[in-house]
Amino acid sequence: MTTELWDIYDINRVKTGRTVDRGKMTEAIANDMIARREYHIIVHVWYKNPLGEFLISKRSPNKVYGKLWEPTGGSALAGEDSMTAALREGKEELGATPDPRGGRLFKTLDRAPLAPDFLDVWLFDLDMPIEHVVLQEGETCDAMWATKEKILEMIDSGTFIPFHLVPYVNELFYFADKPFWEIGYNDRS
């Protein structure tokens, strides 16, 4: 098994020069990072097709929240920026290779005290038939294109990861069809 290292950032999202080993991350280490206001980067990656549907995947049964649906995502590895992590996670988990120019950073959330991370939410345009999805063994076990309404229904029914893990979803769906300047204007970022 290879070691997965994450860069540690301060509250201003400046690298501290230190890393944390995912395999050694404990609740005590996470709580200590939160107390020191230190973070690592997590990405959620949403793909939208020309029909306005979103590509979601089902978590493998062996994972936390196993058999629940979610956007693809994961942690940025040491040395990666957020977009690089988003592109890598999508390729690894679903075989998705969107044009980076068709992607936009939708929102960044500071998830402390829930977790010591910055959550970057990405939205990419992707026109890929479901038959071309390549699932990553041990990570994903199914995928589908779903409408906004279907995903919200899945959240309500408990077949999608819990809302507290995707608290931005209503805002994402509202702005998904809007040009990037309207998103920036709305949240002033």
C-alpha positions as protocol buffer text, in pm:
chain_id: "A"
residue {
  index: 1
  type: MET
  ca { x: 0 y: 0 z: 0 }
}
residue {
  index: 2
  type: THR
  ca { x: 135 y: 343 z: -91 }
}
residue {
  index: 3
  type: THR
  ca { x: 143 y: 632 z: 151 }
}
residue {
  index: 4
  type: GLU
  ca { x: -102 y: 913 z: 72 }
}
residue {
  index: 5
  type: LEU
  ca { x: 28 y: 1248 z: 191 }
}
residue {
  index: 6
  type: TRP
  ca { x: -178 y: 1566 z: 211 }
}
residue {
  index: 7
  type: ASP
  ca { x: -35 y: 1918 z: 224 }
}
residue {
  index: 8
  type: ILE
  ca { x: -134 y: 2115 z: 534 }
}
residue {
  index: 9
  type: TYR
  ca { x: -257 y: 2474 z: 489 }
}
residue {
  index: 10
  type: ASP
  ca { x: -315 y: 2755 z: 735 }
}
residue {
  index: 11
  type: ILE
  ca { x: -646 y: 2945 z: 770 }
}
residue {
  index: 12
  type: ASN
  ca { x: -542 y: 3169 z: 476 }
}
residue {
  index: 13
  type: ARG
  ca { x: -488 y: 2865 z: 255 }
}
residue {
  index: 14
  type: VAL
  ca { x: -112 y: 2906 z: 257 }
}
residue {
  index: 15
  type: LYS
  ca { x: 91 y: 2584 z: 267 }
}
residue {
  index: 16
  type: THR
  ca { x: 266 y: 2533 z: 601 }
}
residue {
  index: 17
  type: GLY
  ca { x: 537 y: 2313 z: 448 }
}
residue {
  index: 18
  type: ARG
  ca { x: 410 y: 2016 z: 648 }
}
residue {
  index: 19
  type: THR
  ca { x: 211 y: 1713 z: 539 }
}
residue {
  index: 20
  type: VAL
  ca { x: -16 y: 1463 z: 707 }
}
residue {
  index: 21
  type: ASP
  ca { x: -25 y: 1092 z: 623 }
}
residue {
  index: 22
  type: ARG
  ca { x: -382 y: 982 z: 548 }
}
residue {
  index: 23
  type: GLY
  ca { x: -312 y: 638 z: 691 }
}
residue {
  index: 24
  type: LYS
  ca { x: -211 y: 791 z: 1026 }
}
residue {
  index: 25
  type: MET
  ca { x: -496 y: 1046 z: 1043 }
}
residue {
  index: 26
  type: THR
  ca { x: -686 y: 991 z: 1367 }
}
residue {
  index: 27
  type: GLU
  ca { x: -967 y: 1183 z: 1532 }
}
residue {
  index: 28
  type: ALA
  ca { x: -710 y: 1326 z: 1775 }
}
residue {
  index: 29
  type: ILE
  ca { x: -489 y: 1452 z: 1490 }
}
residue {
  index: 30
  type: ALA
  ca { x: -793 y: 1597 z: 1311 }
}
residue {
  index: 31
  type: ASN
  ca { x: -907 y: 1774 z: 1629 }
}
residue {
  index: 32
  type: ASP
  ca { x: -556 y: 1908 z: 1684 }
}
residue {
  index: 33
  type: MET
  ca { x: -548 y: 2042 z: 1327 }
}
residue {
  index: 34
  type: ILE
  ca { x: -887 y: 2209 z: 1379 }
}
residue {
  index: 35
  type: ALA
  ca { x: -764 y: 2367 z: 1704 }
}
residue {
  index: 36
  type: ARG
  ca { x: -456 y: 2502 z: 1523 }
}
residue {
  index: 37
  type: ARG
  ca { x: -675 y: 2612 z: 1229 }
}
residue {
  index: 38
  type: GLU
  ca { x: -491 y: 2385 z: 987 }
}
residue {
  index: 39
  type: TYR
  ca { x: -651 y: 2220 z: 688 }
}
residue {
  index: 40
  type: HIS
  ca { x: -605 y: 1995 z: 389 }
}
residue {
  index: 41
  type: ILE
  ca { x: -795 y: 2020 z: 60 }
}
residue {
  index: 42
  type: ILE
  ca { x: -1092 y: 1803 z: -36 }
}
residue {
  index: 43
  type: VAL
  ca { x: -1265 y: 1824 z: -374 }
}
residue {
  index: 44
  type: HIS
  ca { x: -1620 y: 1741 z: -478 }
}
residue {
  index: 45
  type: VAL
  ca { x: -1648 y: 1710 z: -854 }
}
residue {
  index: 46
  type: TRP
  ca { x: -1980 y: 1750 z: -1033 }
}
residue {
  index: 47
  type: TYR
  ca { x: -2018 y: 1678 z: -1404 }
}
residue {
  index: 48
  type: LYS
  ca { x: -2309 y: 1823 z: -1600 }
}
residue {
  index: 49
  type: ASN
  ca { x: -2409 y: 1693 z: -1942 }
}
residue {
  index: 50
  type: PRO
  ca { x: -2586 y: 1886 z: -2222 }
}
residue {
  index: 51
  type: LEU
  ca { x: -2923 y: 1756 z: -2093 }
}
residue {
  index: 52
  type: GLY
  ca { x: -2861 y: 1925 z: -1757 }
}
residue {
  index: 53
  type: GLU
  ca { x: -2809 y: 1593 z: -1574 }
}
residue {
  index: 54
  type: PHE
  ca { x: -2531 y: 1529 z: -1324 }
}
residue {
  index: 55
  type: LEU
  ca { x: -2299 y: 1228 z: -1318 }
}
residue {
  index: 56
  type: ILE
  ca { x: -2307 y: 1068 z: -974 }
}
residue {
  index: 57
  type: SER
  ca { x: -2150 y: 750 z: -844 }
}
residue {
  index: 58
  type: LYS
  ca { x: -2234 y: 492 z: -581 }
}
residue {
  index: 59
  type: ARG
  ca { x: -1976 y: 436 z: -309 }
}
residue {
  index: 60
  type: SER
  ca { x: -1838 y: 82 z: -279 }
}
residue {
  index: 61
  type: PRO
  ca { x: -1993 y: -116 z: 9 }
}
residue {
  index: 62
  type: ASN
  ca { x: -1662 y: -131 z: 203 }
}
residue {
  index: 63
  type: LYS
  ca { x: -1640 y: 250 z: 237 }
}
residue {
  index: 64
  type: VAL
  ca { x: -1790 y: 484 z: 496 }
}
residue {
  index: 65
  type: TYR
  ca { x: -2137 y: 570 z: 363 }
}
residue {
  index: 66
  type: GLY
  ca { x: -2108 y: 255 z: 150 }
}
residue {
  index: 67
  type: LYS
  ca { x: -2375 y: 200 z: -116 }
}
residue {
  index: 68
  type: LEU
  ca { x: -2480 y: 567 z: -106 }
}
residue {
  index: 69
  type: TRP
  ca { x: -2466 y: 796 z: -409 }
}
residue {
  index: 70
  type: GLU
  ca { x: -2241 y: 1102 z: -425 }
}
residue {
  index: 71
  type: PRO
  ca { x: -2050 y: 1336 z: -651 }
}
residue {
  index: 72
  type: THR
  ca { x: -1701 y: 1205 z: -720 }
}
residue {
  index: 73
  type: GLY
  ca { x: -1421 y: 1347 z: -512 }
}
residue {
  index: 74
  type: GLY
  ca { x: -1149 y: 1301 z: -259 }
}
residue {
  index: 75
  type: SER
  ca { x: -839 y: 1460 z: -109 }
}
residue {
  index: 76
  type: ALA
  ca { x: -574 y: 1659 z: -291 }
}
residue {
  index: 77
  type: LEU
  ca { x: -242 y: 1480 z: -270 }
}
residue {
  index: 78
  type: ALA
  ca { x: 74 y: 1660 z: -157 }
}
residue {
  index: 79
  type: GLY
  ca { x: 191 y: 1882 z: -443 }
}
residue {
  index: 80
  type: GLU
  ca { x: -148 y: 1894 z: -616 }
}
residue {
  index: 81
  type: ASP
  ca { x: -361 y: 2203 z: -657 }
}
residue {
  index: 82
  type: SER
  ca { x: -737 y: 2178 z: -633 }
}
residue {
  index: 83
  type: MET
  ca { x: -808 y: 2147 z: -1006 }
}
residue {
  index: 84
  type: THR
  ca { x: -540 y: 1880 z: -1052 }
}
residue {
  index: 85
  type: ALA
  ca { x: -697 y: 1683 z: -767 }
}
residue {
  index: 86
  type: ALA
  ca { x: -1045 y: 1723 z: -920 }
}
residue {
  index: 87
  type: LEU
  ca { x: -928 y: 1601 z: -1261 }
}
residue {
  index: 88
  type: ARG
  ca { x: -736 y: 1307 z: -1109 }
}
residue {
  index: 89
  type: GLU
  ca { x: -1025 y: 1196 z: -886 }
}
residue {
  index: 90
  type: GLY
  ca { x: -1271 y: 1201 z: -1177 }
}
residue {
  index: 91
  type: LYS
  ca { x: -1033 y: 1002 z: -1397 }
}
residue {
  index: 92
  type: GLU
  ca { x: -958 y: 745 z: -1123 }
}
residue {
  index: 93
  type: GLU
  ca { x: -1313 y: 692 z: -998 }
}
residue {
  index: 94
  type: LEU
  ca { x: -1517 y: 726 z: -1320 }
}
residue {
  index: 95
  type: GLY
  ca { x: -1280 y: 743 z: -1616 }
}
residue {
  index: 96
  type: ALA
  ca { x: -1401 y: 1100 z: -1675 }
}
residue {
  index: 97
  type: THR
  ca { x: -1169 y: 1331 z: -1867 }
}
residue {
  index: 98
  type: PRO
  ca { x: -1341 y: 1668 z: -1907 }
}
residue {
  index: 99
  type: ASP
  ca { x: -1177 y: 1964 z: -2076 }
}
residue {
  index: 100
  type: PRO
  ca { x: -1030 y: 2166 z: -1785 }
}
residue {
  index: 101
  type: ARG
  ca { x: -1140 y: 2484 z: -1965 }
}
residue {
  index: 102
  type: GLY
  ca { x: -1500 y: 2364 z: -1916 }
}
residue {
  index: 103
  type: GLY
  ca { x: -1456 y: 2351 z: -1540 }
}
residue {
  index: 104
  type: ARG
  ca { x: -1516 y: 2610 z: -1276 }
}
residue {
  index: 105
  type: LEU
  ca { x: -1454 y: 2626 z: -906 }
}
residue {
  index: 106
  type: PHE
  ca { x: -1806 y: 2677 z: -780 }
}
residue {
  index: 107
  type: LYS
  ca { x: -1746 y: 2724 z: -409 }
}
residue {
  index: 108
  type: THR
  ca { x: -1496 y: 2669 z: -129 }
}
residue {
  index: 109
  type: LEU
  ca { x: -1617 y: 2577 z: 219 }
}
residue {
  index: 110
  type: ASP
  ca { x: -1423 y: 2571 z: 545 }
}
residue {
  index: 111
  type: ARG
  ca { x: -1565 y: 2254 z: 701 }
}
residue {
  index: 112
  type: ALA
  ca { x: -1422 y: 2298 z: 1052 }
}
residue {
  index: 113
  type: PRO
  ca { x: -1530 y: 2190 z: 1308 }
}
residue {
  index: 114
  type: LEU
  ca { x: -1677 y: 1898 z: 1107 }
}
residue {
  index: 115
  type: ALA
  ca { x: -1337 y: 1823 z: 951 }
}
residue {
  index: 116
  type: PRO
  ca { x: -999 y: 1995 z: 912 }
}
residue {
  index: 117
  type: ASP
  ca { x: -1040 y: 2072 z: 546 }
}
residue {
  index: 118
  type: PHE
  ca { x: -1126 y: 2321 z: 279 }
}
residue {
  index: 119
  type: LEU
  ca { x: -1388 y: 2168 z: 50 }
}
residue {
  index: 120
  type: ASP
  ca { x: -1359 y: 2288 z: -310 }
}
residue {
  index: 121
  type: VAL
  ca { x: -1669 y: 2220 z: -520 }
}
residue {
  index: 122
  type: TRP
  ca { x: -1598 y: 2187 z: -892 }
}
residue {
  index: 123
  type: LEU
  ca { x: -1845 y: 2185 z: -1181 }
}
residue {
  index: 124
  type: PHE
  ca { x: -1737 y: 2054 z: -1521 }
}
residue {
  index: 125
  type: ASP
  ca { x: -1923 y: 2019 z: -1849 }
}
residue {
  index: 126
  type: LEU
  ca { x: -1900 y: 1658 z: -1965 }
}
residue {
  index: 127
  type: ASP
  ca { x: -2071 y: 1486 z: -2255 }
}
residue {
  index: 128
  type: MET
  ca { x: -1996 y: 1119 z: -2186 }
}
residue {
  index: 129
  type: PRO
  ca { x: -2231 y: 825 z: -2235 }
}
residue {
  index: 130
  type: ILE
  ca { x: -2285 y: 626 z: -1916 }
}
residue {
  index: 131
  type: GLU
  ca { x: -2147 y: 320 z: -2098 }
}
residue {
  index: 132
  type: HIS
  ca { x: -1804 y: 491 z: -2107 }
}
residue {
  index: 133
  type: VAL
  ca { x: -1781 y: 524 z: -1728 }
}
residue {
  index: 134
  type: VAL
  ca { x: -1500 y: 315 z: -1583 }
}
residue {
  index: 135
  type: LEU
  ca { x: -1558 y: 239 z: -1215 }
}
residue {
  index: 136
  type: GLN
  ca { x: -1264 y: 223 z: -973 }
}
residue {
  index: 137
  type: GLU
  ca { x: -1265 y: -103 z: -780 }
}
residue {
  index: 138
  type: GLY
  ca { x: -1295 y: -43 z: -407 }
}
residue {
  index: 139
  type: GLU
  ca { x: -1414 y: 316 z: -457 }
}
residue {
  index: 140
  type: THR
  ca { x: -1719 y: 316 z: -685 }
}
residue {
  index: 141
  type: CYS
  ca { x: -1965 y: 40 z: -774 }
}
residue {
  index: 142
  type: ASP
  ca { x: -2220 y: 216 z: -1000 }
}
residue {
  index: 143
  type: ALA
  ca { x: -2280 y: 544 z: -1180 }
}
residue {
  index: 144
  type: MET
  ca { x: -2570 y: 727 z: -1340 }
}
residue {
  index: 145
  type: TRP
  ca { x: -2672 y: 1057 z: -1491 }
}
residue {
  index: 146
  type: ALA
  ca { x: -2941 y: 1211 z: -1270 }
}
residue {
  index: 147
  type: THR
  ca { x: -3149 y: 1527 z: -1275 }
}
residue {
  index: 148
  type: LYS
  ca { x: -3135 y: 1786 z: -997 }
}
residue {
  index: 149
  type: GLU
  ca { x: -3478 y: 1671 z: -885 }
}
residue {
  index: 150
  type: LYS
  ca { x: -3371 y: 1306 z: -870 }
}
residue {
  index: 151
  type: ILE
  ca { x: -3063 y: 1390 z: -663 }
}
residue {
  index: 152
  type: LEU
  ca { x: -3263 y: 1600 z: -416 }
}
residue {
  index: 153
  type: GLU
  ca { x: -3514 y: 1314 z: -389 }
}
residue {
  index: 154
  type: MET
  ca { x: -3224 y: 1073 z: -321 }
}
residue {
  index: 155
  type: ILE
  ca { x: -3090 y: 1303 z: -46 }
}
residue {
  index: 156
  type: ASP
  ca { x: -3437 y: 1312 z: 113 }
}
residue {
  index: 157
  type: SER
  ca { x: -3476 y: 934 z: 90 }
}
residue {
  index: 158
  type: GLY
  ca { x: -3132 y: 859 z: 237 }
}
residue {
  index: 159
  type: THR
  ca { x: -2985 y: 694 z: -76 }
}
residue {
  index: 160
  type: PHE
  ca { x: -2744 y: 985 z: -134 }
}
residue {
  index: 161
  type: ILE
  ca { x: -2475 y: 1093 z: 113 }
}
residue {
  index: 162
  type: PRO
  ca { x: -2623 y: 1311 z: 389 }
}
residue {
  index: 163
  type: PHE
  ca { x: -2705 y: 1674 z: 321 }
}
residue {
  index: 164
  type: HIS
  ca { x: -2449 y: 1798 z: 578 }
}
residue {
  index: 165
  type: LEU
  ca { x: -2178 y: 1660 z: 347 }
}
residue {
  index: 166
  type: VAL
  ca { x: -2318 y: 1852 z: 45 }
}
residue {
  index: 167
  type: PRO
  ca { x: -2469 y: 2163 z: 209 }
}
residue {
  index: 168
  type: TYR
  ca { x: -2406 y: 2364 z: -108 }
}
residue {
  index: 169
  type: VAL
  ca { x: -2616 y: 2141 z: -336 }
}
residue {
  index: 170
  type: ASN
  ca { x: -2925 y: 2366 z: -367 }
}
residue {
  index: 171
  type: GLU
  ca { x: -2706 y: 2663 z: -454 }
}
residue {
  index: 172
  type: LEU
  ca { x: -2507 y: 2455 z: -702 }
}
residue {
  index: 173
  type: PHE
  ca { x: -2822 y: 2340 z: -877 }
}
residue {
  index: 174
  type: TYR
  ca { x: -2956 y: 2696 z: -887 }
}
residue {
  index: 175
  type: PHE
  ca { x: -2639 y: 2832 z: -1048 }
}
residue {
  index: 176
  type: ALA
  ca { x: -2545 y: 2528 z: -1262 }
}
residue {
  index: 177
  type: ASP
  ca { x: -2691 y: 2679 z: -1579 }
}
residue {
  index: 178
  type: LYS
  ca { x: -2576 y: 3034 z: -1513 }
}
residue {
  index: 179
  type: PRO
  ca { x: -2258 y: 3197 z: -1652 }
}
residue {
  index: 180
  type: PHE
  ca { x: -1960 y: 3210 z: -1420 }
}
residue {
  index: 181
  type: TRP
  ca { x: -1985 y: 3587 z: -1367 }
}
residue {
  index: 182
  type: GLU
  ca { x: -2330 y: 3547 z: -1208 }
}
residue {
  index: 183
  type: ILE
  ca { x: -2189 y: 3295 z: -962 }
}
residue {
  index: 184
  type: GLY
  ca { x: -1901 y: 3525 z: -869 }
}
residue {
  index: 185
  type: TYR
  ca { x: -2134 y: 3821 z: -836 }
}
residue {
  index: 186
  type: ASN
  ca { x: -2367 y: 3628 z: -607 }
}
residue {
  index: 187
  type: ASP
  ca { x: -2109 y: 3507 z: -356 }
}
residue {
  index: 188
  type: ARG
  ca { x: -1868 y: 3800 z: -408 }
}
residue {
  index: 189
  type: SER
  ca { x: -1569 y: 3571 z: -459 }
}
